[in-house]
Amino acid sequence: GSSPEVAYQAGGSPLSKEEMHQNLNPKAPPMTKAEFARGKQIYFERCAGCHGVLRKGATGKPLTPDITLERGTEYLKTFIKYGSPAGMPNWGTSGEMSDSDVDLMARYVQQEPPTPPEFGLKEMMATWKVIIPPEKRPTRKMNGYNLDNIFSTTLRDTGEVALIDGDTKKIINVVKTGYAVHISRISKSGRYLYVIGRDGKINLIDLWLDKPDNVAEIRTGLEARSVETSKFKGYEDKLAVAGSYWPPQFVIMEGDTLKPLKIVATRGMTVDNEYHPEPRVASIVASHFKPEFVVNAKETGKIMMVDYSDLKNLKTTTIDAAKFLHDGGFDSTGRYFLVAANASNKVAVVDTKENKLAALVDVGKTPHPGRGANFVDPQFGPVWATGHLGDDSITLIGTDPLKHKAQAWKVVRTLKGQGGGSLFIKTHPKSHNLWVDTALNPEAGISQSIAVYDIAHLDKGFATLPIGEWSGLGEGAKRVLQPEYNKTGDEVWFSVWSAKDKQSAIVVVDDKTRKLKTVIKDPRLITPTGKFNVFNTQHDVY
Ligand code: DHE
Protein backbone atom coordinates (compact mmCIF):
# COMPACT_ATOMS: atom_id res chain seq x y z
CA GLY A 1 0.00 0.00 0.00
CA SER A 2 0.94 3.64 -0.19
CA SER A 3 2.07 5.92 2.64
CA PRO A 4 -0.43 7.90 4.76
CA GLU A 5 0.71 11.08 2.98
CA VAL A 6 -0.18 9.64 -0.43
CA ALA A 7 -3.42 8.09 0.81
CA TYR A 8 -4.30 11.57 2.07
CA GLN A 9 -3.46 13.55 -1.04
CA ALA A 10 -4.55 11.14 -3.75
CA GLY A 11 -8.19 11.28 -2.75
CA GLY A 12 -9.51 12.45 -6.11
CA SER A 13 -10.35 15.76 -7.70
CA PRO A 14 -13.74 16.77 -9.11
CA LEU A 15 -11.84 18.17 -12.10
CA SER A 16 -11.75 14.62 -13.52
CA LYS A 17 -15.28 15.37 -14.73
CA GLU A 18 -14.57 18.80 -16.26
CA GLU A 19 -14.28 19.52 -19.97
CA MET A 20 -10.82 20.90 -20.68
CA HIS A 21 -8.92 22.55 -23.42
CA GLN A 22 -6.71 19.90 -25.01
CA ASN A 23 -3.56 20.48 -27.01
CA LEU A 24 -1.89 17.29 -28.22
CA ASN A 25 1.88 17.23 -28.31
CA PRO A 26 3.17 15.93 -31.67
CA LYS A 27 6.44 14.81 -30.06
CA ALA A 28 4.70 12.58 -27.51
CA PRO A 29 3.85 8.92 -28.13
CA PRO A 30 0.40 8.81 -29.72
CA MET A 31 -2.82 8.25 -27.80
CA THR A 32 -6.36 7.71 -28.96
CA LYS A 33 -9.04 10.12 -27.80
CA ALA A 34 -10.44 7.46 -25.48
CA GLU A 35 -6.99 6.76 -24.01
CA PHE A 36 -6.44 10.47 -23.43
CA ALA A 37 -9.81 10.75 -21.68
CA ARG A 38 -8.94 7.84 -19.41
CA GLY A 39 -5.49 9.28 -18.72
CA LYS A 40 -7.05 12.58 -17.76
CA GLN A 41 -9.50 10.90 -15.42
CA ILE A 42 -6.78 8.83 -13.71
CA TYR A 43 -4.53 11.89 -13.50
CA PHE A 44 -7.16 13.97 -11.70
CA GLU A 45 -8.18 11.11 -9.44
CA ARG A 46 -4.70 10.00 -8.43
CA CYS A 47 -1.97 12.42 -9.41
CA ALA A 48 -3.18 16.04 -9.38
CA GLY A 49 -3.18 16.26 -5.56
CA CYS A 50 0.65 16.08 -5.54
CA HIS A 51 1.72 17.15 -9.05
CA GLY A 52 -0.86 19.92 -9.56
CA VAL A 53 -3.50 20.58 -12.21
CA LEU A 54 -0.98 22.13 -14.59
CA ARG A 55 1.67 19.54 -13.63
CA LYS A 56 4.04 22.30 -12.54
CA GLY A 57 4.74 20.38 -9.33
CA ALA A 58 3.66 20.87 -5.74
CA THR A 59 4.59 18.24 -3.17
CA GLY A 60 5.28 15.98 -6.18
CA LYS A 61 7.76 16.70 -8.96
CA PRO A 62 6.85 18.77 -12.02
CA LEU A 63 5.60 16.63 -14.93
CA THR A 64 5.54 19.02 -17.85
CA PRO A 65 6.36 17.59 -21.33
CA ASP A 66 9.79 19.30 -21.44
CA ILE A 67 10.74 17.00 -18.55
CA THR A 68 8.68 13.88 -19.30
CA LEU A 69 9.60 13.65 -23.02
CA GLU A 70 13.24 13.58 -22.07
CA ARG A 71 12.63 10.74 -19.59
CA GLY A 72 10.79 8.63 -22.17
CA THR A 73 8.02 6.07 -21.90
CA GLU A 74 10.03 3.14 -20.50
CA TYR A 75 11.55 5.18 -17.65
CA LEU A 76 8.17 6.69 -16.76
CA LYS A 77 6.51 3.27 -16.78
CA THR A 78 9.05 1.92 -14.29
CA PHE A 79 8.60 4.96 -12.08
CA ILE A 80 4.81 4.73 -12.08
CA LYS A 81 4.80 0.98 -11.56
CA TYR A 82 7.42 0.69 -8.81
CA GLY A 83 7.37 4.16 -7.20
CA SER A 84 10.37 5.84 -5.60
CA PRO A 85 11.83 6.22 -2.11
CA ALA A 86 11.19 9.97 -2.39
CA GLY A 87 7.46 9.36 -2.06
CA MET A 88 6.09 8.35 -5.46
CA PRO A 89 3.65 5.48 -4.80
CA ASN A 90 4.12 2.11 -6.48
CA TRP A 91 0.87 2.33 -8.42
CA GLY A 92 1.57 -0.83 -10.42
CA THR A 93 2.96 -3.26 -7.85
CA SER A 94 0.40 -2.14 -5.24
CA GLY A 95 -2.29 -3.37 -7.61
CA GLU A 96 -3.94 0.02 -7.97
CA MET A 97 -3.07 0.41 -11.66
CA SER A 98 -2.94 -2.36 -14.29
CA ASP A 99 0.08 -2.64 -16.59
CA SER A 100 -1.95 -1.17 -19.44
CA ASP A 101 -2.97 1.83 -17.28
CA VAL A 102 0.67 2.30 -16.26
CA ASP A 103 1.62 2.33 -19.94
CA LEU A 104 -1.21 4.74 -20.72
CA MET A 105 -0.19 7.13 -17.91
CA ALA A 106 3.45 7.06 -19.04
CA ARG A 107 2.27 8.28 -22.45
CA TYR A 108 -0.34 10.68 -21.02
CA VAL A 109 2.16 12.70 -18.97
CA GLN A 110 4.20 13.35 -22.14
CA GLN A 111 1.22 15.16 -23.65
CA GLU A 112 0.51 18.82 -22.91
CA PRO A 113 -1.51 19.07 -19.68
CA PRO A 114 -5.15 19.84 -20.47
CA THR A 115 -6.24 23.04 -18.75
CA PRO A 116 -9.53 23.40 -16.88
CA PRO A 117 -11.48 26.59 -17.57
CA GLU A 118 -11.29 29.76 -15.52
CA PHE A 119 -14.18 30.66 -13.24
CA GLY A 120 -14.87 34.38 -12.86
CA LEU A 121 -17.81 36.52 -11.80
CA LYS A 122 -19.95 35.61 -14.81
CA GLU A 123 -19.60 31.87 -14.16
CA MET A 124 -20.25 32.34 -10.44
CA MET A 125 -23.37 34.44 -11.04
CA ALA A 126 -24.73 31.69 -13.32
CA THR A 127 -24.62 29.25 -10.39
CA TRP A 128 -25.87 31.62 -7.69
CA LYS A 129 -29.28 30.86 -6.17
CA VAL A 130 -30.99 32.61 -3.29
CA ILE A 131 -33.54 30.03 -2.21
CA ILE A 132 -35.05 32.15 0.56
CA PRO A 133 -34.14 35.85 0.36
CA PRO A 134 -33.11 37.51 3.66
CA GLU A 135 -36.36 39.51 3.91
CA LYS A 136 -38.43 36.31 3.72
CA ARG A 137 -36.43 34.59 6.46
CA PRO A 138 -37.57 34.49 10.09
CA THR A 139 -36.58 37.38 12.35
CA ARG A 140 -36.04 35.04 15.29
CA LYS A 141 -35.26 31.39 15.88
CA MET A 142 -38.32 29.35 14.84
CA ASN A 143 -37.34 25.98 16.29
CA GLY A 144 -36.73 24.54 19.74
CA TYR A 145 -33.26 23.17 19.04
CA ASN A 146 -30.30 24.03 21.20
CA LEU A 147 -28.46 25.48 18.18
CA ASP A 148 -25.15 25.83 20.06
CA ASN A 149 -24.87 22.07 20.36
CA ILE A 150 -25.70 21.04 16.80
CA PHE A 151 -22.97 19.08 15.00
CA SER A 152 -22.77 19.74 11.26
CA THR A 153 -21.47 16.37 10.11
CA THR A 154 -19.84 15.87 6.73
CA LEU A 155 -21.28 12.92 4.79
CA ARG A 156 -18.38 12.82 2.41
CA ASP A 157 -19.50 10.48 -0.33
CA THR A 158 -23.16 11.47 -0.52
CA GLY A 159 -22.47 15.21 -0.76
CA GLU A 160 -24.57 16.07 2.27
CA VAL A 161 -24.27 17.26 5.83
CA ALA A 162 -26.24 15.69 8.66
CA LEU A 163 -27.26 18.26 11.26
CA ILE A 164 -27.18 16.24 14.46
CA ASP A 165 -28.78 17.48 17.68
CA GLY A 166 -25.99 17.12 20.24
CA ASP A 167 -28.47 16.88 23.12
CA THR A 168 -30.76 14.14 21.76
CA LYS A 169 -28.23 12.63 19.29
CA LYS A 170 -30.98 12.62 16.64
CA ILE A 171 -30.58 13.84 13.08
CA ILE A 172 -32.44 17.14 12.61
CA ASN A 173 -32.00 17.29 8.85
CA VAL A 174 -29.80 15.90 6.10
CA VAL A 175 -29.01 18.79 3.78
CA LYS A 176 -27.83 18.41 0.17
CA THR A 177 -24.50 20.15 -0.40
CA GLY A 178 -21.59 20.01 -2.85
CA TYR A 179 -19.66 17.01 -4.17
CA ALA A 180 -17.43 15.25 -1.63
CA VAL A 181 -18.38 17.94 0.87
CA HIS A 182 -15.45 19.05 2.98
CA ILE A 183 -15.85 21.54 5.86
CA SER A 184 -18.46 23.60 7.71
CA ARG A 185 -18.03 26.98 9.42
CA ILE A 186 -20.44 29.07 11.51
CA SER A 187 -21.17 32.78 11.33
CA LYS A 188 -20.23 34.99 14.28
CA SER A 189 -23.83 35.12 15.57
CA GLY A 190 -24.22 31.35 15.33
CA ARG A 191 -27.18 31.62 12.94
CA TYR A 192 -25.65 30.77 9.56
CA LEU A 193 -23.79 27.63 8.64
CA TYR A 194 -21.52 27.62 5.56
CA VAL A 195 -20.62 24.32 3.93
CA ILE A 196 -18.17 23.86 1.06
CA GLY A 197 -17.88 20.92 -1.33
CA ARG A 198 -14.77 19.88 -3.23
CA ASP A 199 -16.55 21.10 -6.38
CA GLY A 200 -16.50 24.65 -5.00
CA LYS A 201 -20.20 24.66 -4.16
CA ILE A 202 -21.11 26.61 -1.03
CA ASN A 203 -24.36 26.05 0.79
CA LEU A 204 -25.69 28.60 3.25
CA ILE A 205 -27.88 26.96 5.89
CA ASP A 206 -30.13 29.06 8.13
CA LEU A 207 -30.32 27.48 11.59
CA TRP A 208 -33.27 29.72 12.54
CA LEU A 209 -35.68 28.00 10.15
CA ASP A 210 -38.30 25.69 11.60
CA LYS A 211 -36.19 22.93 10.07
CA PRO A 212 -32.68 24.25 9.35
CA ASP A 213 -32.01 24.07 5.61
CA ASN A 214 -30.37 25.73 2.59
CA VAL A 215 -31.25 29.36 1.94
CA ALA A 216 -28.61 30.15 -0.71
CA GLU A 217 -25.93 28.45 -2.81
CA ILE A 218 -23.22 29.28 -5.31
CA ARG A 219 -20.17 27.74 -6.96
CA THR A 220 -17.05 29.81 -6.40
CA GLY A 221 -14.67 27.67 -8.41
CA LEU A 222 -14.30 24.22 -9.91
CA GLU A 223 -12.38 22.72 -7.01
CA ALA A 224 -12.22 24.05 -3.45
CA ARG A 225 -11.61 23.21 0.21
CA SER A 226 -12.20 26.21 2.48
CA VAL A 227 -14.88 28.65 3.58
CA GLU A 228 -15.02 31.18 6.43
CA THR A 229 -17.11 34.11 7.64
CA SER A 230 -16.31 37.61 8.96
CA LYS A 231 -15.97 37.69 12.74
CA PHE A 232 -14.68 41.18 13.61
CA LYS A 233 -16.90 43.54 15.61
CA GLY A 234 -19.27 45.38 13.31
CA TYR A 235 -18.93 42.74 10.57
CA GLU A 236 -20.71 39.85 12.30
CA ASP A 237 -22.42 37.66 9.65
CA LYS A 238 -21.73 40.32 6.99
CA LEU A 239 -19.27 38.53 4.70
CA ALA A 240 -18.17 35.07 3.70
CA VAL A 241 -15.03 33.97 1.88
CA ALA A 242 -14.20 30.80 -0.03
CA GLY A 243 -10.84 29.65 -1.30
CA SER A 244 -10.41 27.44 -4.32
CA TYR A 245 -7.79 25.04 -5.59
CA TRP A 246 -8.90 25.64 -9.17
CA PRO A 247 -8.90 28.34 -10.36
CA PRO A 248 -6.31 29.48 -7.81
CA GLN A 249 -8.29 32.30 -6.20
CA PHE A 250 -10.54 33.34 -3.33
CA VAL A 251 -13.85 35.14 -3.41
CA ILE A 252 -15.50 37.39 -0.85
CA MET A 253 -19.30 37.23 -0.74
CA GLU A 254 -22.27 38.76 1.05
CA GLY A 255 -22.73 36.76 4.23
CA ASP A 256 -26.49 36.26 4.05
CA THR A 257 -26.93 35.72 0.29
CA LEU A 258 -23.52 34.52 -1.00
CA LYS A 259 -23.57 37.18 -3.70
CA PRO A 260 -19.96 37.37 -4.96
CA LEU A 261 -18.37 40.78 -4.37
CA LYS A 262 -14.66 40.42 -4.98
CA ILE A 263 -12.46 37.77 -6.57
CA VAL A 264 -8.72 37.73 -5.93
CA ALA A 265 -6.25 35.52 -7.82
CA THR A 266 -3.36 33.92 -5.93
CA ARG A 267 -1.08 33.27 -8.94
CA GLY A 268 2.36 34.69 -8.36
CA MET A 269 5.73 34.22 -6.75
CA THR A 270 6.59 31.65 -4.09
CA VAL A 271 8.54 32.48 -0.93
CA ASP A 272 11.61 31.42 -2.99
CA ASN A 273 10.72 34.00 -5.65
CA GLU A 274 9.81 31.43 -8.32
CA TYR A 275 6.61 31.95 -10.29
CA HIS A 276 3.84 29.47 -9.53
CA PRO A 277 0.79 29.35 -11.81
CA GLU A 278 -1.42 27.39 -9.44
CA PRO A 279 -1.18 28.40 -5.75
CA ARG A 280 -4.14 26.56 -4.24
CA VAL A 281 -5.97 28.26 -1.41
CA ALA A 282 -5.78 26.08 1.70
CA SER A 283 -7.09 27.13 5.13
CA ILE A 284 -8.84 30.44 5.75
CA VAL A 285 -9.64 31.87 9.19
CA ALA A 286 -11.22 35.14 10.29
CA SER A 287 -9.16 37.45 12.49
CA HIS A 288 -10.57 38.43 15.87
CA PHE A 289 -8.36 41.52 16.04
CA LYS A 290 -9.03 43.20 12.70
CA PRO A 291 -11.57 43.12 9.88
CA GLU A 292 -9.39 40.60 8.07
CA PHE A 293 -9.36 37.13 6.63
CA VAL A 294 -6.18 35.09 6.97
CA VAL A 295 -5.83 33.30 3.63
CA ASN A 296 -3.16 30.62 3.19
CA ALA A 297 -1.77 29.90 -0.29
CA LYS A 298 -0.29 26.42 -0.42
CA GLU A 299 2.30 26.39 -3.22
CA THR A 300 3.61 29.93 -2.70
CA GLY A 301 3.83 29.61 1.09
CA LYS A 302 2.31 33.07 1.49
CA ILE A 303 -0.18 34.08 4.14
CA MET A 304 -2.45 36.92 3.07
CA MET A 305 -4.12 39.13 5.67
CA VAL A 306 -7.00 40.46 3.59
CA ASP A 307 -8.70 43.58 4.96
CA TYR A 308 -12.41 43.24 4.13
CA SER A 309 -13.42 46.69 5.41
CA ASP A 310 -12.95 48.27 1.97
CA LEU A 311 -13.34 45.83 -0.91
CA LYS A 312 -12.87 48.52 -3.56
CA ASN A 313 -9.50 49.55 -2.19
CA LEU A 314 -8.42 46.16 -0.99
CA LYS A 315 -5.50 46.18 1.41
CA THR A 316 -3.60 42.95 1.88
CA THR A 317 -0.56 42.27 4.01
CA THR A 318 1.33 39.33 2.54
CA ILE A 319 3.48 37.36 4.91
CA ASP A 320 6.18 35.03 3.63
CA ALA A 321 5.92 31.79 5.61
CA ALA A 322 6.93 28.44 4.09
CA LYS A 323 5.69 26.41 1.13
CA PHE A 324 2.83 23.91 1.37
CA LEU A 325 0.62 25.74 3.84
CA HIS A 326 -2.34 23.56 4.67
CA ASP A 327 -4.41 23.44 7.88
CA GLY A 328 -4.20 25.18 11.24
CA GLY A 329 -5.86 26.97 14.12
CA PHE A 330 -5.55 29.79 16.64
CA ASP A 331 -3.75 29.70 19.98
CA SER A 332 -5.95 29.91 23.10
CA THR A 333 -5.96 33.74 23.07
CA GLY A 334 -7.12 33.90 19.44
CA ARG A 335 -4.25 36.24 18.57
CA TYR A 336 -1.80 33.84 16.94
CA PHE A 337 -2.66 31.59 14.02
CA LEU A 338 -0.57 28.42 13.70
CA VAL A 339 -0.61 26.78 10.29
CA ALA A 340 1.13 23.64 9.06
CA ALA A 341 3.44 24.01 6.06
CA ASN A 342 3.01 20.28 5.72
CA ALA A 343 5.56 19.10 3.15
CA SER A 344 8.06 21.60 4.62
CA ASN A 345 7.74 19.92 8.05
CA LYS A 346 7.12 23.29 9.67
CA VAL A 347 4.46 25.23 11.52
CA ALA A 348 4.18 28.94 10.72
CA VAL A 349 2.97 31.26 13.47
CA VAL A 350 1.27 34.52 12.48
CA ASP A 351 0.52 37.35 14.87
CA THR A 352 -2.89 38.57 13.68
CA LYS A 353 -2.62 41.70 15.83
CA GLU A 354 0.69 42.93 14.45
CA ASN A 355 0.30 41.21 11.04
CA LYS A 356 3.74 39.66 11.27
CA LEU A 357 5.28 36.24 11.12
CA ALA A 358 6.05 35.40 14.75
CA ALA A 359 8.01 32.23 13.97
CA LEU A 360 8.60 29.26 11.72
CA VAL A 361 8.88 26.17 13.89
CA ASP A 362 10.45 22.89 12.76
CA VAL A 363 8.23 19.97 13.69
CA GLY A 364 7.96 16.27 12.71
CA LYS A 365 7.24 14.79 9.28
CA THR A 366 4.14 16.20 7.54
CA PRO A 367 2.33 17.94 10.39
CA HIS A 368 -1.48 17.74 10.25
CA PRO A 369 -3.12 19.57 13.15
CA GLY A 370 -6.65 20.00 11.82
CA ARG A 371 -7.11 23.06 14.00
CA GLY A 372 -4.70 21.81 16.66
CA ALA A 373 -5.21 21.55 20.42
CA ASN A 374 -4.64 24.26 23.06
CA PHE A 375 -3.91 23.39 26.68
CA VAL A 376 -1.65 24.28 29.59
CA ASP A 377 1.38 22.04 29.86
CA PRO A 378 2.08 21.52 33.60
CA GLN A 379 5.76 22.37 33.07
CA PHE A 380 5.84 24.75 30.10
CA GLY A 381 2.59 26.72 30.27
CA PRO A 382 0.18 27.31 27.37
CA VAL A 383 0.91 25.18 24.30
CA TRP A 384 -0.63 24.30 20.94
CA ALA A 385 -0.16 20.77 19.64
CA THR A 386 -0.09 18.99 16.30
CA GLY A 387 0.14 15.36 15.22
CA HIS A 388 1.77 14.18 11.99
CA LEU A 389 0.93 12.14 8.92
CA GLY A 390 4.51 11.07 8.38
CA ASP A 391 5.66 9.99 11.86
CA ASP A 392 4.32 8.98 15.27
CA SER A 393 5.21 12.20 17.08
CA ILE A 394 3.00 14.84 18.63
CA THR A 395 4.66 18.23 18.85
CA LEU A 396 3.84 20.77 21.59
CA ILE A 397 4.71 24.40 20.82
CA GLY A 398 4.77 27.09 23.52
CA THR A 399 2.27 29.89 22.78
CA ASP A 400 2.71 32.42 25.59
CA PRO A 401 5.28 35.12 24.73
CA LEU A 402 4.27 37.15 27.81
CA LYS A 403 4.62 34.79 30.79
CA HIS A 404 6.62 31.96 29.18
CA LYS A 405 8.87 33.90 26.85
CA ALA A 406 11.67 31.35 26.70
CA GLN A 407 9.23 28.69 25.50
CA ALA A 408 7.26 30.85 23.06
CA TRP A 409 7.19 29.38 19.53
CA LYS A 410 9.63 26.65 20.57
CA VAL A 411 8.99 22.92 20.60
CA VAL A 412 8.73 22.32 24.34
CA ARG A 413 7.83 18.65 24.26
CA THR A 414 7.41 15.78 21.83
CA LEU A 415 5.07 12.94 22.69
CA LYS A 416 5.19 9.51 21.13
CA GLY A 417 1.86 8.46 19.66
CA GLN A 418 0.37 5.27 18.23
CA GLY A 419 1.92 5.75 14.80
CA GLY A 420 1.91 7.88 11.68
CA GLY A 421 -1.18 8.72 9.70
CA SER A 422 -2.59 11.15 12.25
CA LEU A 423 -5.10 13.69 10.96
CA PHE A 424 -6.68 15.35 13.98
CA ILE A 425 -5.88 16.21 17.58
CA LYS A 426 -8.27 17.76 20.08
CA THR A 427 -8.88 18.87 23.64
CA HIS A 428 -11.24 21.35 25.32
CA PRO A 429 -10.60 24.12 27.89
CA LYS A 430 -12.59 22.10 30.48
CA SER A 431 -10.89 18.77 29.76
CA HIS A 432 -7.74 17.02 30.98
CA ASN A 433 -7.67 14.72 27.97
CA LEU A 434 -5.73 15.11 24.74
CA TRP A 435 -7.11 12.94 21.93
CA VAL A 436 -5.06 11.97 18.87
CA ASP A 437 -6.41 9.98 15.92
CA THR A 438 -4.34 7.88 13.50
CA ALA A 439 -7.00 7.54 10.81
CA LEU A 440 -4.62 6.94 7.90
CA ASN A 441 -2.27 4.51 9.62
CA PRO A 442 -1.94 1.39 7.42
CA GLU A 443 -2.55 -0.95 10.39
CA ALA A 444 -6.23 -1.54 11.11
CA GLY A 445 -5.70 -1.85 14.85
CA ILE A 446 -4.18 1.63 14.89
CA SER A 447 -6.48 3.38 12.41
CA GLN A 448 -9.52 2.05 14.29
CA SER A 449 -8.50 3.24 17.74
CA ILE A 450 -7.68 6.52 19.45
CA ALA A 451 -4.83 7.55 21.75
CA VAL A 452 -5.67 9.64 24.79
CA TYR A 453 -3.19 11.42 27.07
CA ASP A 454 -3.73 12.83 30.53
CA ILE A 455 -2.56 16.44 30.20
CA ALA A 456 -1.48 16.49 33.86
CA HIS A 457 0.79 13.46 33.27
CA LEU A 458 2.01 13.69 29.71
CA ASP A 459 5.16 11.72 30.53
CA LYS A 460 3.03 8.67 31.38
CA GLY A 461 2.20 8.03 27.71
CA PHE A 462 -1.21 7.32 26.29
CA ALA A 463 -4.12 4.95 26.77
CA THR A 464 -5.77 3.39 23.71
CA LEU A 465 -9.54 3.28 23.25
CA PRO A 466 -10.94 0.79 20.71
CA ILE A 467 -13.46 3.21 19.19
CA GLY A 468 -13.92 1.06 16.06
CA GLU A 469 -14.79 -1.96 18.21
CA TRP A 470 -17.12 0.12 20.39
CA SER A 471 -19.05 1.16 17.28
CA GLY A 472 -20.19 -2.48 16.94
CA LEU A 473 -19.95 -2.25 13.16
CA GLY A 474 -18.24 -5.61 12.68
CA GLU A 475 -15.82 -6.39 9.87
CA GLY A 476 -14.45 -3.96 7.29
CA ALA A 477 -12.17 -0.95 7.12
CA LYS A 478 -13.50 1.68 9.48
CA ARG A 479 -11.24 4.59 10.15
CA VAL A 480 -11.69 6.48 13.40
CA LEU A 481 -11.22 10.20 13.02
CA GLN A 482 -11.72 13.77 14.10
CA PRO A 483 -12.44 14.06 17.80
CA GLU A 484 -14.95 16.90 18.34
CA TYR A 485 -16.30 18.16 21.68
CA ASN A 486 -19.87 19.06 22.48
CA LYS A 487 -20.60 22.56 23.71
CA THR A 488 -20.17 21.87 27.43
CA GLY A 489 -16.93 19.99 26.84
CA ASP A 490 -17.94 16.77 28.61
CA GLU A 491 -18.40 14.55 25.53
CA VAL A 492 -16.07 13.75 22.63
CA TRP A 493 -17.49 12.54 19.32
CA PHE A 494 -15.56 10.32 16.89
CA SER A 495 -16.49 9.42 13.33
CA VAL A 496 -16.17 5.77 12.41
CA TRP A 497 -15.73 6.14 8.65
CA SER A 498 -16.56 3.03 6.61
CA ALA A 499 -16.87 2.59 2.84
CA LYS A 500 -19.91 4.11 1.13
CA ASP A 501 -21.72 0.78 0.89
CA LYS A 502 -21.00 -0.18 4.53
CA GLN A 503 -22.49 1.08 7.75
CA SER A 504 -20.70 3.92 9.55
CA ALA A 505 -21.29 5.42 12.99
CA ILE A 506 -20.45 8.17 15.42
CA VAL A 507 -19.13 7.06 18.77
CA VAL A 508 -19.69 9.40 21.72
CA VAL A 509 -17.30 9.07 24.66
CA ASP A 510 -17.73 10.52 28.14
CA ASP A 511 -14.73 12.81 28.52
CA LYS A 512 -14.36 12.42 32.27
CA THR A 513 -14.58 8.61 32.52
CA ARG A 514 -13.31 7.86 28.98
CA LYS A 515 -16.13 5.31 28.75
CA LEU A 516 -18.49 4.73 25.87
CA LYS A 517 -21.57 6.91 26.23
CA THR A 518 -23.50 6.11 23.08
CA VAL A 519 -23.20 5.08 19.45
CA ILE A 520 -25.11 7.07 16.84
CA LYS A 521 -26.20 4.84 13.99
CA ASP A 522 -28.58 5.79 11.23
CA PRO A 523 -28.85 4.50 7.66
CA ARG A 524 -28.46 8.11 6.50
CA LEU A 525 -25.04 8.43 8.19
CA ILE A 526 -22.99 7.45 5.12
CA THR A 527 -19.22 8.15 5.24
CA PRO A 528 -19.23 10.65 8.14
CA THR A 529 -15.87 12.41 8.49
CA GLY A 530 -15.61 15.99 9.87
CA LYS A 531 -17.99 17.15 12.59
CA PHE A 532 -18.39 20.81 13.43
CA ASN A 533 -20.00 21.70 16.74
CA VAL A 534 -21.75 25.04 16.29
CA PHE A 535 -20.55 26.72 19.48
CA ASN A 536 -16.95 25.49 19.28
CA THR A 537 -16.64 26.40 15.60
CA GLN A 538 -18.29 29.77 16.12
CA HIS A 539 -15.88 30.69 18.94
CA ASP A 540 -12.75 28.83 17.77
CA VAL A 541 -12.72 26.60 20.86
CA TYR A 542 -10.16 23.81 20.43
FE1 DHE B 1 -9.26 18.09 4.38
C1 DHE B 1 -9.61 20.70 6.64
C2 DHE B 1 -7.56 20.12 2.28
C3 DHE B 1 -8.41 15.37 2.44
C4 DHE B 1 -11.23 16.11 6.31
N1 DHE B 1 -8.64 20.03 4.47
C5 DHE B 1 -8.89 20.94 5.50
C6 DHE B 1 -8.31 22.21 5.13
C7 DHE B 1 -7.75 22.05 3.89
C8 DHE B 1 -7.96 20.68 3.48
C9 DHE B 1 -7.03 23.10 3.07
C10 DHE B 1 -8.35 23.48 5.97
C11 DHE B 1 -9.62 24.22 5.74
C12 DHE B 1 -9.73 25.47 6.60
O1 DHE B 1 -9.39 25.40 7.79
O2 DHE B 1 -10.15 26.51 6.10
N2 DHE B 1 -8.16 17.78 2.67
C13 DHE B 1 -7.57 18.77 1.95
C14 DHE B 1 -6.93 18.21 0.77
O3 DHE B 1 -6.37 18.86 -0.15
C15 DHE B 1 -6.91 16.75 0.92
C16 DHE B 1 -5.51 16.35 1.33
C17 DHE B 1 -7.09 15.90 -0.32
C18 DHE B 1 -8.44 15.88 -0.93
O4 DHE B 1 -8.70 14.93 -1.69
O5 DHE B 1 -9.26 16.74 -0.69
C19 DHE B 1 -7.92 16.59 2.06
N3 DHE B 1 -9.74 16.10 4.38
C20 DHE B 1 -9.29 15.17 3.51
C21 DHE B 1 -9.83 13.86 3.81
O6 DHE B 1 -9.62 12.79 3.16
C22 DHE B 1 -10.61 13.99 5.06
C23 DHE B 1 -9.85 13.26 6.16
C24 DHE B 1 -12.00 13.37 5.01
C25 DHE B 1 -13.01 14.13 4.18
O7 DHE B 1 -14.05 14.48 4.70
O8 DHE B 1 -12.73 14.35 3.00
C26 DHE B 1 -10.57 15.50 5.28
N4 DHE B 1 -10.25 18.36 6.16
C27 DHE B 1 -11.05 17.43 6.74
C28 DHE B 1 -11.66 18.01 7.93
C29 DHE B 1 -11.18 19.33 8.05
C30 DHE B 1 -10.29 19.53 6.91
C31 DHE B 1 -12.62 17.28 8.86
C32 DHE B 1 -11.53 20.38 9.11
C33 DHE B 1 -11.00 20.02 10.45
C34 DHE B 1 -11.41 20.96 11.56
O9 DHE B 1 -11.48 20.48 12.70
O10 DHE B 1 -11.65 22.16 11.31
XYZ file of C-alpha atoms and ligand atoms in Angstrom, residues 8 11-12 154 156 182-183 185 198 225-226 245 282-284 326 371 423-424 481-482 497 529-530 532, ligand 1:
74
model
C -4.303 11.572 2.073
C -8.194 11.276 -2.749
C -9.506 12.452 -6.114
C -19.837 15.872 6.727
C -18.384 12.818 2.407
C -15.448 19.048 2.983
C -15.846 21.540 5.859
C -18.026 26.977 9.420
C -14.773 19.877 -3.231
C -11.610 23.211 0.211
C -12.203 26.210 2.476
C -7.788 25.040 -5.586
C -5.781 26.075 1.701
C -7.088 27.126 5.133
C -8.836 30.437 5.754
C -2.343 23.557 4.669
C -7.114 23.061 13.997
C -5.099 13.690 10.959
C -6.684 15.346 13.976
C -11.220 10.197 13.016
C -11.718 13.768 14.098
C -15.727 6.135 8.648
C -15.868 12.414 8.491
C -15.612 15.987 9.867
C -18.385 20.809 13.434
Fe -9.257 18.088 4.379
C -9.609 20.698 6.635
C -7.563 20.123 2.276
C -8.410 15.374 2.445
C -11.235 16.115 6.312
N -8.638 20.035 4.469
C -8.892 20.939 5.496
C -8.313 22.209 5.132
C -7.746 22.048 3.886
C -7.957 20.680 3.482
C -7.034 23.103 3.074
C -8.349 23.481 5.970
C -9.618 24.220 5.742
C -9.732 25.466 6.596
O -9.389 25.397 7.795
O -10.150 26.512 6.097
N -8.156 17.784 2.669
C -7.572 18.767 1.953
C -6.928 18.209 0.774
O -6.370 18.858 -0.155
C -6.914 16.749 0.916
C -5.514 16.353 1.333
C -7.090 15.901 -0.321
C -8.445 15.876 -0.934
O -8.699 14.933 -1.692
O -9.257 16.740 -0.691
C -7.925 16.588 2.064
N -9.743 16.104 4.376
C -9.286 15.170 3.513
C -9.829 13.864 3.806
O -9.617 12.794 3.156
C -10.613 13.986 5.060
C -9.854 13.256 6.161
C -12.004 13.367 5.005
C -13.006 14.133 4.184
O -14.052 14.480 4.697
O -12.732 14.348 3.002
C -10.569 15.496 5.275
N -10.249 18.356 6.163
C -11.049 17.434 6.736
C -11.661 18.007 7.929
C -11.180 19.330 8.047
C -10.292 19.525 6.911
C -12.620 17.275 8.863
C -11.527 20.376 9.114
C -11.000 20.016 10.452
C -11.413 20.962 11.558
O -11.481 20.477 12.697
O -11.646 22.165 11.306
